Amino acid sequence: MGLFDRKPIVAADDGEHGMRRTLGAGDLIMLAIGAVIGAGIFSSLGTAAAGETLADGTVVRYGAGPALVLSFVLLGAVCGLAALCYAELAAMIPQAGSAYAYSYATLGEVVAWIVGWALILEYAVGNVAVAIGWAGYFNSLLSGFGIELPGWLTHGYWNVKASGDPAVQALMTTAPRIAGVPMLVNLPAFGIVAAITMLLMQGVKESTRANNIMVIVKLLVLGLFVIVGALHIDPANYKPFAPNGFTGIHQGAAIVFFAYIGFDAISTAAEETKNPQRNLPLGILGGLAVCTLIYVIVGLVATGLVPYEQLKSSDPLAKALSMAGLDTASWIVAAGAVVSMSAVLLVFQYGQPRIFYAMARDGLLPRFAAKLDPKTRTPKVTTLITGVLVSLGALLADDAATYDLTNIGTLAAFAVVCLGVLVLRVREPNRPRPFRVPFVWFVTLVGAGACVFVMKGLPASAWIAFGVWMAIGLALYFAYGYRNSVLRTGATDR
């Protein structure tokens, strides 16, 4: 058995050992909106528009300015190509595991491991960034009631260390200390992850009902932002439109890509979806189309409401309204963002345990991670493990760094999925495909190339961290996964 042996494409187990199929196309589209419209539009939009500069004046990334809308259009096109590839593979391989499962069936085990390891960056590390963004809006909401939490309870250690804001950096000296170490923790971010984890452990149907309610709230809130903000647009704010040229658009796209990654989470629900051959393509493509349109409109309004430099904040939409003198609307948007980003946390926390579950079922991770709760038929063990790891990360981490790590890991996975479609078309041209990518050579090759192009817009620190992460992952694979692989050993996957 070699490193590139492929796992046979087989139907998922619908019996007593498998997950319960309860989700329809509408549920999937709502999950897509729940996952996609969240931290990207409510938090990273500000960094994409204004750029990022360290305290010593070093430019980490150039801002797109009002041309942020072109960053969204660019990403909509890139993700549209990847989404077509996801739709073909999801309909053919309706299994939990998303890009990991697709890579295993098309490119072989070691590539599947690399993709699965990259997906951990998308889900677990990504949720750290979402939780930190959620906490920013939660603090804005509390301030509307005159409640101000101490700074050392709302800023993680690494967030303070990386901040270019003198007021935030001052927390290093003013925060309480234990054994000489400043106690800098993001308590709200920790708390929301813990709460979402407890909800997910109740079962998938209960979780999707909660998501549907939160999606309705977020769409109402964004509608309010667009309507109120459009009435107060100052055309002068659109000049200069692209202050840093295509470099700004490119680098803005690289961080705001975080806004699009949620559609991948839909494919992790394959084994809990009714008629997945039909409903998965509808959920993936339909959700992405709706979200792209919303992003362009919100970006246009946000950059017209205030000068783009003023959007640099963990809560840019609320801040924009506040700076425009619309305090009531700002408070409502902050309240809606708290609900909205809770939905993103829910969907991402839903997806990560299913990646672990799929990898453990194949023997690449310890078997306990493949156990399902007998009552809910969900991977409770990995749901709890994911919740503990993400909540601890949210307590201390810096959101900008986690955005970069999430984006580079996800883009790598998207590129592999695009290539996987082409490989499988060549290797198994006659296999039934409920959904077929049109113009397959163009879509797959351009899609993979476009993902790599967006990756190039990320700072060098993200590439270094990604390289270290991959090295750790490969070491774990050869130490455990290679020797325990179900495909290699022939052992049962139950």
PDB file of C-alpha atoms in Angstrom, residues 194-458:
ATOM      1  CA  ALA A 194     -18.538  27.225  25.609  1.00  0.00           C
ATOM      2  CA  ALA A 195     -22.237  28.052  25.156  1.00  0.00           C
ATOM      3  CA  ILE A 196     -22.269  27.047  21.462  1.00  0.00           C
ATOM      4  CA  THR A 197     -20.517  23.779  22.287  1.00  0.00           C
ATOM      5  CA  MET A 198     -23.209  22.895  24.810  1.00  0.00           C
ATOM      6  CA  LEU A 199     -25.929  23.644  22.238  1.00  0.00           C
ATOM      7  CA  LEU A 200     -24.296  21.429  19.607  1.00  0.00           C
ATOM      8  CA  MET A 201     -24.135  18.532  22.005  1.00  0.00           C
ATOM      9  CA  GLN A 202     -27.953  18.514  22.075  1.00  0.00           C
ATOM     10  CA  GLY A 203     -28.169  17.226  18.463  1.00  0.00           C
ATOM     11  CA  VAL A 204     -28.140  18.418  14.847  1.00  0.00           C
ATOM     12  CA  LYS A 205     -31.832  19.236  14.400  1.00  0.00           C
ATOM     13  CA  GLU A 206     -31.902  21.386  17.522  1.00  0.00           C
ATOM     14  CA  SER A 207     -28.770  23.169  16.289  1.00  0.00           C
ATOM     15  CA  THR A 208     -30.212  23.895  12.823  1.00  0.00           C
ATOM     16  CA  ARG A 209     -33.398  25.318  14.339  1.00  0.00           C
ATOM     17  CA  ALA A 210     -31.300  27.725  16.385  1.00  0.00           C
ATOM     18  CA  ASN A 211     -29.256  28.565  13.272  1.00  0.00           C
ATOM     19  CA  ASN A 212     -32.380  29.344  11.215  1.00  0.00           C
ATOM     20  CA  ILE A 213     -33.548  31.855  13.817  1.00  0.00           C
ATOM     21  CA  MET A 214     -30.133  33.508  13.950  1.00  0.00           C
ATOM     22  CA  VAL A 215     -29.944  33.715  10.137  1.00  0.00           C
ATOM     23  CA  ILE A 216     -33.260  35.578   9.990  1.00  0.00           C
ATOM     24  CA  VAL A 217     -31.980  38.030  12.604  1.00  0.00           C
ATOM     25  CA  LYS A 218     -28.704  38.637  10.735  1.00  0.00           C
ATOM     26  CA  LEU A 219     -30.475  39.309   7.433  1.00  0.00           C
ATOM     27  CA  LEU A 220     -32.787  41.817   9.130  1.00  0.00           C
ATOM     28  CA  VAL A 221     -29.803  43.542  10.745  1.00  0.00           C
ATOM     29  CA  LEU A 222     -27.832  43.775   7.501  1.00  0.00           C
ATOM     30  CA  GLY A 223     -30.965  45.080   5.796  1.00  0.00           C
ATOM     31  CA  LEU A 224     -31.193  47.815   8.448  1.00  0.00           C
ATOM     32  CA  PHE A 225     -27.504  48.681   7.994  1.00  0.00           C
ATOM     33  CA  VAL A 226     -27.898  48.965   4.212  1.00  0.00           C
ATOM     34  CA  ILE A 227     -31.084  51.058   4.343  1.00  0.00           C
ATOM     35  CA  VAL A 228     -29.977  53.450   7.089  1.00  0.00           C
ATOM     36  CA  GLY A 229     -26.394  53.630   5.847  1.00  0.00           C
ATOM     37  CA  ALA A 230     -27.413  54.284   2.217  1.00  0.00           C
ATOM     38  CA  LEU A 231     -29.345  57.365   3.337  1.00  0.00           C
ATOM     39  CA  HIS A 232     -26.167  58.843   4.834  1.00  0.00           C
ATOM     40  CA  ILE A 233     -23.565  57.992   2.187  1.00  0.00           C
ATOM     41  CA  ASP A 234     -21.098  60.767   1.408  1.00  0.00           C
ATOM     42  CA  PRO A 235     -19.813  60.308  -2.195  1.00  0.00           C
ATOM     43  CA  ALA A 236     -16.555  62.003  -1.151  1.00  0.00           C
ATOM     44  CA  ASN A 237     -15.698  58.884   0.875  1.00  0.00           C
ATOM     45  CA  TYR A 238     -15.348  56.903  -2.352  1.00  0.00           C
ATOM     46  CA  LYS A 239     -12.302  58.987  -3.345  1.00  0.00           C
ATOM     47  CA  PRO A 240      -9.698  57.695  -3.822  1.00  0.00           C
ATOM     48  CA  PHE A 241     -11.541  54.543  -4.845  1.00  0.00           C
ATOM     49  CA  ALA A 242      -8.485  52.250  -4.855  1.00  0.00           C
ATOM     50  CA  PRO A 243      -5.850  54.067  -2.731  1.00  0.00           C
ATOM     51  CA  ASN A 244      -3.348  51.198  -3.004  1.00  0.00           C
ATOM     52  CA  GLY A 245      -4.226  50.016  -6.489  1.00  0.00           C
ATOM     53  CA  PHE A 246      -4.554  46.334  -7.276  1.00  0.00           C
ATOM     54  CA  THR A 247      -2.152  45.494  -4.429  1.00  0.00           C
ATOM     55  CA  GLY A 248      -4.725  46.762  -1.941  1.00  0.00           C
ATOM     56  CA  ILE A 249      -7.567  44.941  -3.691  1.00  0.00           C
ATOM     57  CA  HIS A 250      -5.529  41.725  -3.747  1.00  0.00           C
ATOM     58  CA  GLN A 251      -4.372  41.922  -0.118  1.00  0.00           C
ATOM     59  CA  GLY A 252      -7.815  43.043   1.006  1.00  0.00           C
ATOM     60  CA  ALA A 253      -9.283  40.017  -0.725  1.00  0.00           C
ATOM     61  CA  ALA A 254      -6.771  37.733   0.981  1.00  0.00           C
ATOM     62  CA  ILE A 255      -8.022  38.622   4.475  1.00  0.00           C
ATOM     63  CA  VAL A 256     -11.695  39.146   3.655  1.00  0.00           C
ATOM     64  CA  PHE A 257     -11.644  35.687   2.064  1.00  0.00           C
ATOM     65  CA  PHE A 258     -12.585  34.665   5.591  1.00  0.00           C
ATOM     66  CA  ALA A 259     -16.048  35.929   4.677  1.00  0.00           C
ATOM     67  CA  TYR A 260     -16.511  33.159   2.116  1.00  0.00           C
ATOM     68  CA  ILE A 261     -15.159  30.015   3.698  1.00  0.00           C
ATOM     69  CA  GLY A 262     -18.380  28.893   5.320  1.00  0.00           C
ATOM     70  CA  PHE A 263     -19.791  27.190   2.228  1.00  0.00           C
ATOM     71  CA  ASP A 264     -17.279  24.396   2.806  1.00  0.00           C
ATOM     72  CA  ALA A 265     -19.067  23.621   6.072  1.00  0.00           C
ATOM     73  CA  ILE A 266     -22.185  22.622   4.120  1.00  0.00           C
ATOM     74  CA  SER A 267     -20.395  19.629   2.635  1.00  0.00           C
ATOM     75  CA  THR A 268     -19.541  18.351   6.141  1.00  0.00           C
ATOM     76  CA  ALA A 269     -23.297  17.787   6.612  1.00  0.00           C
ATOM     77  CA  ALA A 270     -23.438  15.249   3.762  1.00  0.00           C
ATOM     78  CA  GLU A 271     -24.237  12.261   5.970  1.00  0.00           C
ATOM     79  CA  GLU A 272     -27.021  14.174   7.713  1.00  0.00           C
ATOM     80  CA  THR A 273     -28.630  15.419   4.480  1.00  0.00           C
ATOM     81  CA  LYS A 274     -31.707  13.960   2.833  1.00  0.00           C
ATOM     82  CA  ASN A 275     -31.179  13.268  -0.901  1.00  0.00           C
ATOM     83  CA  PRO A 276     -27.603  14.660  -0.808  1.00  0.00           C
ATOM     84  CA  GLN A 277     -27.069  14.201  -4.560  1.00  0.00           C
ATOM     85  CA  ARG A 278     -29.664  16.932  -5.165  1.00  0.00           C
ATOM     86  CA  ASN A 279     -29.568  19.020  -2.009  1.00  0.00           C
ATOM     87  CA  LEU A 280     -25.805  19.458  -1.498  1.00  0.00           C
ATOM     88  CA  PRO A 281     -25.191  21.250  -4.844  1.00  0.00           C
ATOM     89  CA  LEU A 282     -28.252  23.440  -4.201  1.00  0.00           C
ATOM     90  CA  GLY A 283     -27.049  24.342  -0.709  1.00  0.00           C
ATOM     91  CA  ILE A 284     -23.446  25.054  -1.743  1.00  0.00           C
ATOM     92  CA  LEU A 285     -24.106  27.086  -4.906  1.00  0.00           C
ATOM     93  CA  GLY A 286     -27.309  28.769  -3.735  1.00  0.00           C
ATOM     94  CA  GLY A 287     -25.798  29.885  -0.460  1.00  0.00           C
ATOM     95  CA  LEU A 288     -22.674  31.295  -2.130  1.00  0.00           C
ATOM     96  CA  ALA A 289     -24.690  33.297  -4.694  1.00  0.00           C
ATOM     97  CA  VAL A 290     -26.882  34.916  -2.051  1.00  0.00           C
ATOM     98  CA  CYS A 291     -23.933  35.767   0.181  1.00  0.00           C
ATOM     99  CA  THR A 292     -21.815  37.328  -2.597  1.00  0.00           C
ATOM    100  CA  LEU A 293     -24.617  39.745  -3.490  1.00  0.00           C
ATOM    101  CA  ILE A 294     -25.059  40.736   0.153  1.00  0.00           C
ATOM    102  CA  TYR A 295     -21.322  41.320   0.597  1.00  0.00           C
ATOM    103  CA  VAL A 296     -21.026  43.680  -2.361  1.00  0.00           C
ATOM    104  CA  ILE A 297     -23.972  45.772  -1.173  1.00  0.00           C
ATOM    105  CA  VAL A 298     -22.760  45.981   2.442  1.00  0.00           C
ATOM    106  CA  GLY A 299     -19.197  46.819   1.348  1.00  0.00           C
ATOM    107  CA  LEU A 300     -20.463  49.611  -0.885  1.00  0.00           C
ATOM    108  CA  VAL A 301     -22.511  51.159   1.917  1.00  0.00           C
ATOM    109  CA  ALA A 302     -19.815  50.773   4.612  1.00  0.00           C
ATOM    110  CA  THR A 303     -17.091  52.518   2.593  1.00  0.00           C
ATOM    111  CA  GLY A 304     -19.490  55.292   1.575  1.00  0.00           C
ATOM    112  CA  LEU A 305     -20.669  55.923   5.132  1.00  0.00           C
ATOM    113  CA  VAL A 306     -17.285  56.938   6.606  1.00  0.00           C
ATOM    114  CA  PRO A 307     -13.715  57.321   5.284  1.00  0.00           C
ATOM    115  CA  TYR A 308     -12.325  53.816   4.824  1.00  0.00           C
ATOM    116  CA  GLU A 309      -9.425  54.433   7.246  1.00  0.00           C
ATOM    117  CA  GLN A 310     -11.949  54.657  10.081  1.00  0.00           C
ATOM    118  CA  LEU A 311     -13.300  51.151   9.504  1.00  0.00           C
ATOM    119  CA  LYS A 312     -10.305  49.476  11.191  1.00  0.00           C
ATOM    120  CA  SER A 313     -12.022  47.910  14.160  1.00  0.00           C
ATOM    121  CA  SER A 314     -13.251  44.558  15.434  1.00  0.00           C
ATOM    122  CA  ASP A 315     -16.798  45.903  14.921  1.00  0.00           C
ATOM    123  CA  PRO A 316     -16.542  48.015  11.708  1.00  0.00           C
ATOM    124  CA  LEU A 317     -20.244  48.165  10.796  1.00  0.00           C
ATOM    125  CA  ALA A 318     -21.353  49.344  14.233  1.00  0.00           C
ATOM    126  CA  LYS A 319     -18.425  51.767  14.360  1.00  0.00           C
ATOM    127  CA  ALA A 320     -19.275  53.203  10.930  1.00  0.00           C
ATOM    128  CA  LEU A 321     -22.841  53.935  12.002  1.00  0.00           C
ATOM    129  CA  SER A 322     -21.678  55.410  15.299  1.00  0.00           C
ATOM    130  CA  MET A 323     -19.147  57.704  13.600  1.00  0.00           C
ATOM    131  CA  ALA A 324     -21.876  58.837  11.234  1.00  0.00           C
ATOM    132  CA  GLY A 325     -23.920  59.893  14.281  1.00  0.00           C
ATOM    133  CA  LEU A 326     -26.359  56.989  14.023  1.00  0.00           C
ATOM    134  CA  ASP A 327     -25.957  55.650  17.547  1.00  0.00           C
ATOM    135  CA  THR A 328     -29.309  53.871  17.772  1.00  0.00           C
ATOM    136  CA  ALA A 329     -28.733  52.035  14.495  1.00  0.00           C
ATOM    137  CA  SER A 330     -25.179  51.253  15.638  1.00  0.00           C
ATOM    138  CA  TRP A 331     -26.487  49.625  18.808  1.00  0.00           C
ATOM    139  CA  ILE A 332     -29.047  47.570  16.852  1.00  0.00           C
ATOM    140  CA  VAL A 333     -26.361  46.380  14.417  1.00  0.00           C
ATOM    141  CA  ALA A 334     -24.084  45.441  17.327  1.00  0.00           C
ATOM    142  CA  ALA A 335     -26.940  43.457  18.876  1.00  0.00           C
ATOM    143  CA  GLY A 336     -27.670  41.760  15.556  1.00  0.00           C
ATOM    144  CA  ALA A 337     -23.995  40.994  14.992  1.00  0.00           C
ATOM    145  CA  VAL A 338     -23.838  39.231  18.353  1.00  0.00           C
ATOM    146  CA  VAL A 339     -26.653  36.947  17.172  1.00  0.00           C
ATOM    147  CA  SER A 340     -25.284  36.688  13.628  1.00  0.00           C
ATOM    148  CA  MET A 341     -21.774  35.682  14.589  1.00  0.00           C
ATOM    149  CA  SER A 342     -23.179  33.164  17.044  1.00  0.00           C
ATOM    150  CA  ALA A 343     -24.602  31.412  13.966  1.00  0.00           C
ATOM    151  CA  VAL A 344     -21.142  31.329  12.371  1.00  0.00           C
ATOM    152  CA  LEU A 345     -19.679  29.850  15.522  1.00  0.00           C
ATOM    153  CA  LEU A 346     -22.416  27.253  15.541  1.00  0.00           C
ATOM    154  CA  VAL A 347     -21.842  26.130  11.942  1.00  0.00           C
ATOM    155  CA  PHE A 348     -18.037  26.053  12.241  1.00  0.00           C
ATOM    156  CA  GLN A 349     -18.206  24.216  15.555  1.00  0.00           C
ATOM    157  CA  TYR A 350     -20.606  21.845  13.787  1.00  0.00           C
ATOM    158  CA  GLY A 351     -18.141  21.223  10.943  1.00  0.00           C
ATOM    159  CA  GLN A 352     -14.870  20.611  12.783  1.00  0.00           C
ATOM    160  CA  PRO A 353     -15.982  17.556  14.814  1.00  0.00           C
ATOM    161  CA  ARG A 354     -17.201  15.920  11.600  1.00  0.00           C
ATOM    162  CA  ILE A 355     -13.760  16.364  10.030  1.00  0.00           C
ATOM    163  CA  PHE A 356     -12.247  14.667  13.084  1.00  0.00           C
ATOM    164  CA  TYR A 357     -14.950  11.983  12.881  1.00  0.00           C
ATOM    165  CA  ALA A 358     -14.214  11.216   9.224  1.00  0.00           C
ATOM    166  CA  MET A 359     -10.445  11.069   9.783  1.00  0.00           C
ATOM    167  CA  ALA A 360     -10.809   8.850  12.866  1.00  0.00           C
ATOM    168  CA  ARG A 361     -13.196   6.518  11.023  1.00  0.00           C
ATOM    169  CA  ASP A 362     -10.432   6.019   8.455  1.00  0.00           C
ATOM    170  CA  GLY A 363      -7.938   5.231  11.219  1.00  0.00           C
ATOM    171  CA  LEU A 364      -5.870   8.391  10.718  1.00  0.00           C
ATOM    172  CA  LEU A 365      -6.850   9.701  14.154  1.00  0.00           C
ATOM    173  CA  PRO A 366      -7.553   7.720  17.362  1.00  0.00           C
ATOM    174  CA  ARG A 367     -10.757   5.638  17.202  1.00  0.00           C
ATOM    175  CA  PHE A 368     -12.485   7.358  20.117  1.00  0.00           C
ATOM    176  CA  ALA A 369     -12.978  10.385  17.821  1.00  0.00           C
ATOM    177  CA  ALA A 370     -15.189   8.254  15.533  1.00  0.00           C
ATOM    178  CA  LYS A 371     -17.716   7.387  18.223  1.00  0.00           C
ATOM    179  CA  LEU A 372     -21.281   8.663  17.854  1.00  0.00           C
ATOM    180  CA  ASP A 373     -23.592   9.389  20.734  1.00  0.00           C
ATOM    181  CA  PRO A 374     -26.237   6.608  20.750  1.00  0.00           C
ATOM    182  CA  LYS A 375     -29.088   9.071  21.324  1.00  0.00           C
ATOM    183  CA  THR A 376     -28.273  12.036  19.060  1.00  0.00           C
ATOM    184  CA  ARG A 377     -26.088  10.083  16.565  1.00  0.00           C
ATOM    185  CA  THR A 378     -23.632  12.991  16.554  1.00  0.00           C
ATOM    186  CA  PRO A 379     -19.875  12.960  17.359  1.00  0.00           C
ATOM    187  CA  LYS A 380     -20.191  14.266  20.910  1.00  0.00           C
ATOM    188  CA  VAL A 381     -16.629  13.463  21.958  1.00  0.00           C
ATOM    189  CA  THR A 382     -15.016  15.476  19.171  1.00  0.00           C
ATOM    190  CA  THR A 383     -17.600  18.246  19.623  1.00  0.00           C
ATOM    191  CA  LEU A 384     -16.462  18.610  23.231  1.00  0.00           C
ATOM    192  CA  ILE A 385     -12.749  18.422  22.348  1.00  0.00           C
ATOM    193  CA  THR A 386     -13.197  21.062  19.651  1.00  0.00           C
ATOM    194  CA  GLY A 387     -15.080  23.294  22.084  1.00  0.00           C
ATOM    195  CA  VAL A 388     -12.326  23.091  24.711  1.00  0.00           C
ATOM    196  CA  LEU A 389      -9.522  23.834  22.213  1.00  0.00           C
ATOM    197  CA  VAL A 390     -11.327  26.715  20.495  1.00  0.00           C
ATOM    198  CA  SER A 391     -12.463  28.339  23.742  1.00  0.00           C
ATOM    199  CA  LEU A 392      -8.899  28.298  25.100  1.00  0.00           C
ATOM    200  CA  GLY A 393      -7.593  29.769  21.832  1.00  0.00           C
ATOM    201  CA  ALA A 394     -10.233  32.515  21.886  1.00  0.00           C
ATOM    202  CA  LEU A 395      -9.187  33.380  25.436  1.00  0.00           C
ATOM    203  CA  LEU A 396      -5.667  34.432  24.382  1.00  0.00           C
ATOM    204  CA  ALA A 397      -5.246  34.740  20.598  1.00  0.00           C
ATOM    205  CA  ASP A 398      -4.975  37.649  18.165  1.00  0.00           C
ATOM    206  CA  ASP A 399      -7.791  37.810  15.601  1.00  0.00           C
ATOM    207  CA  ALA A 400      -5.765  39.119  12.622  1.00  0.00           C
ATOM    208  CA  ALA A 401      -3.256  36.261  12.884  1.00  0.00           C
ATOM    209  CA  THR A 402      -6.039  33.681  13.117  1.00  0.00           C
ATOM    210  CA  TYR A 403      -7.779  35.139  10.052  1.00  0.00           C
ATOM    211  CA  ASP A 404      -4.576  34.675   8.058  1.00  0.00           C
ATOM    212  CA  LEU A 405      -4.039  31.092   9.231  1.00  0.00           C
ATOM    213  CA  THR A 406      -7.640  30.197   8.518  1.00  0.00           C
ATOM    214  CA  ASN A 407      -7.545  31.695   5.044  1.00  0.00           C
ATOM    215  CA  ILE A 408      -4.329  30.045   3.926  1.00  0.00           C
ATOM    216  CA  GLY A 409      -5.455  26.627   5.159  1.00  0.00           C
ATOM    217  CA  THR A 410      -8.837  26.931   3.468  1.00  0.00           C
ATOM    218  CA  LEU A 411      -7.443  28.190   0.160  1.00  0.00           C
ATOM    219  CA  ALA A 412      -5.035  25.248   0.083  1.00  0.00           C
ATOM    220  CA  ALA A 413      -7.962  22.855   0.605  1.00  0.00           C
ATOM    221  CA  PHE A 414     -10.021  24.574  -2.108  1.00  0.00           C
ATOM    222  CA  ALA A 415      -7.160  24.271  -4.605  1.00  0.00           C
ATOM    223  CA  VAL A 416      -6.838  20.535  -3.910  1.00  0.00           C
ATOM    224  CA  VAL A 417     -10.600  20.030  -4.358  1.00  0.00           C
ATOM    225  CA  CYS A 418     -10.449  21.735  -7.776  1.00  0.00           C
ATOM    226  CA  LEU A 419      -7.616  19.455  -8.878  1.00  0.00           C
ATOM    227  CA  GLY A 420      -9.388  16.418  -7.413  1.00  0.00           C
ATOM    228  CA  VAL A 421     -12.376  16.932  -9.706  1.00  0.00           C
ATOM    229  CA  LEU A 422     -10.109  16.904 -12.753  1.00  0.00           C
ATOM    230  CA  VAL A 423      -8.160  13.850 -11.592  1.00  0.00           C
ATOM    231  CA  LEU A 424     -11.349  11.871 -11.003  1.00  0.00           C
ATOM    232  CA  ARG A 425     -12.733  12.900 -14.402  1.00  0.00           C
ATOM    233  CA  VAL A 426      -9.603  11.437 -16.016  1.00  0.00           C
ATOM    234  CA  ARG A 427      -9.390   8.316 -13.832  1.00  0.00           C
ATOM    235  CA  GLU A 428     -13.089   7.456 -13.737  1.00  0.00           C
ATOM    236  CA  PRO A 429     -14.798   9.245 -16.629  1.00  0.00           C
ATOM    237  CA  ASN A 430     -17.815   6.915 -16.638  1.00  0.00           C
ATOM    238  CA  ARG A 431     -18.689   7.187 -12.948  1.00  0.00           C
ATOM    239  CA  PRO A 432     -22.224   8.615 -12.465  1.00  0.00           C
ATOM    240  CA  ARG A 433     -22.129  12.300 -11.560  1.00  0.00           C
ATOM    241  CA  PRO A 434     -25.432  13.755 -10.290  1.00  0.00           C
ATOM    242  CA  PHE A 435     -23.897  17.223 -10.779  1.00  0.00           C
ATOM    243  CA  ARG A 436     -21.201  17.945 -13.377  1.00  0.00           C
ATOM    244  CA  VAL A 437     -18.844  20.906 -13.449  1.00  0.00           C
ATOM    245  CA  PRO A 438     -19.215  22.678 -16.802  1.00  0.00           C
ATOM    246  CA  PHE A 439     -16.029  23.401 -18.815  1.00  0.00           C
ATOM    247  CA  VAL A 440     -14.185  21.163 -16.383  1.00  0.00           C
ATOM    248  CA  TRP A 441     -10.602  21.826 -17.553  1.00  0.00           C
ATOM    249  CA  PHE A 442     -11.051  25.593 -17.374  1.00  0.00           C
ATOM    250  CA  VAL A 443     -12.961  25.628 -14.080  1.00  0.00           C
ATOM    251  CA  THR A 444     -10.642  23.246 -12.223  1.00  0.00           C
ATOM    252  CA  LEU A 445      -7.287  24.603 -13.382  1.00  0.00           C
ATOM    253  CA  VAL A 446      -8.276  28.269 -13.168  1.00  0.00           C
ATOM    254  CA  GLY A 447      -9.998  27.613  -9.834  1.00  0.00           C
ATOM    255  CA  ALA A 448      -6.873  26.019  -8.333  1.00  0.00           C
ATOM    256  CA  GLY A 449      -4.651  28.753  -9.758  1.00  0.00           C
ATOM    257  CA  ALA A 450      -6.946  31.501  -8.467  1.00  0.00           C
ATOM    258  CA  CYS A 451      -6.827  30.025  -4.957  1.00  0.00           C
ATOM    259  CA  VAL A 452      -3.019  30.047  -5.018  1.00  0.00           C
ATOM    260  CA  PHE A 453      -3.096  33.637  -6.326  1.00  0.00           C
ATOM    261  CA  VAL A 454      -5.248  34.785  -3.396  1.00  0.00           C
ATOM    262  CA  MET A 455      -2.907  32.923  -1.017  1.00  0.00           C
ATOM    263  CA  LYS A 456      -0.022  35.036  -2.345  1.00  0.00           C
ATOM    264  CA  GLY A 457      -1.780  38.114  -0.966  1.00  0.00           C
ATOM    265  CA  LEU A 458      -1.291  36.889   2.606  1.00  0.00           C
TER     266      LEU A 458
END
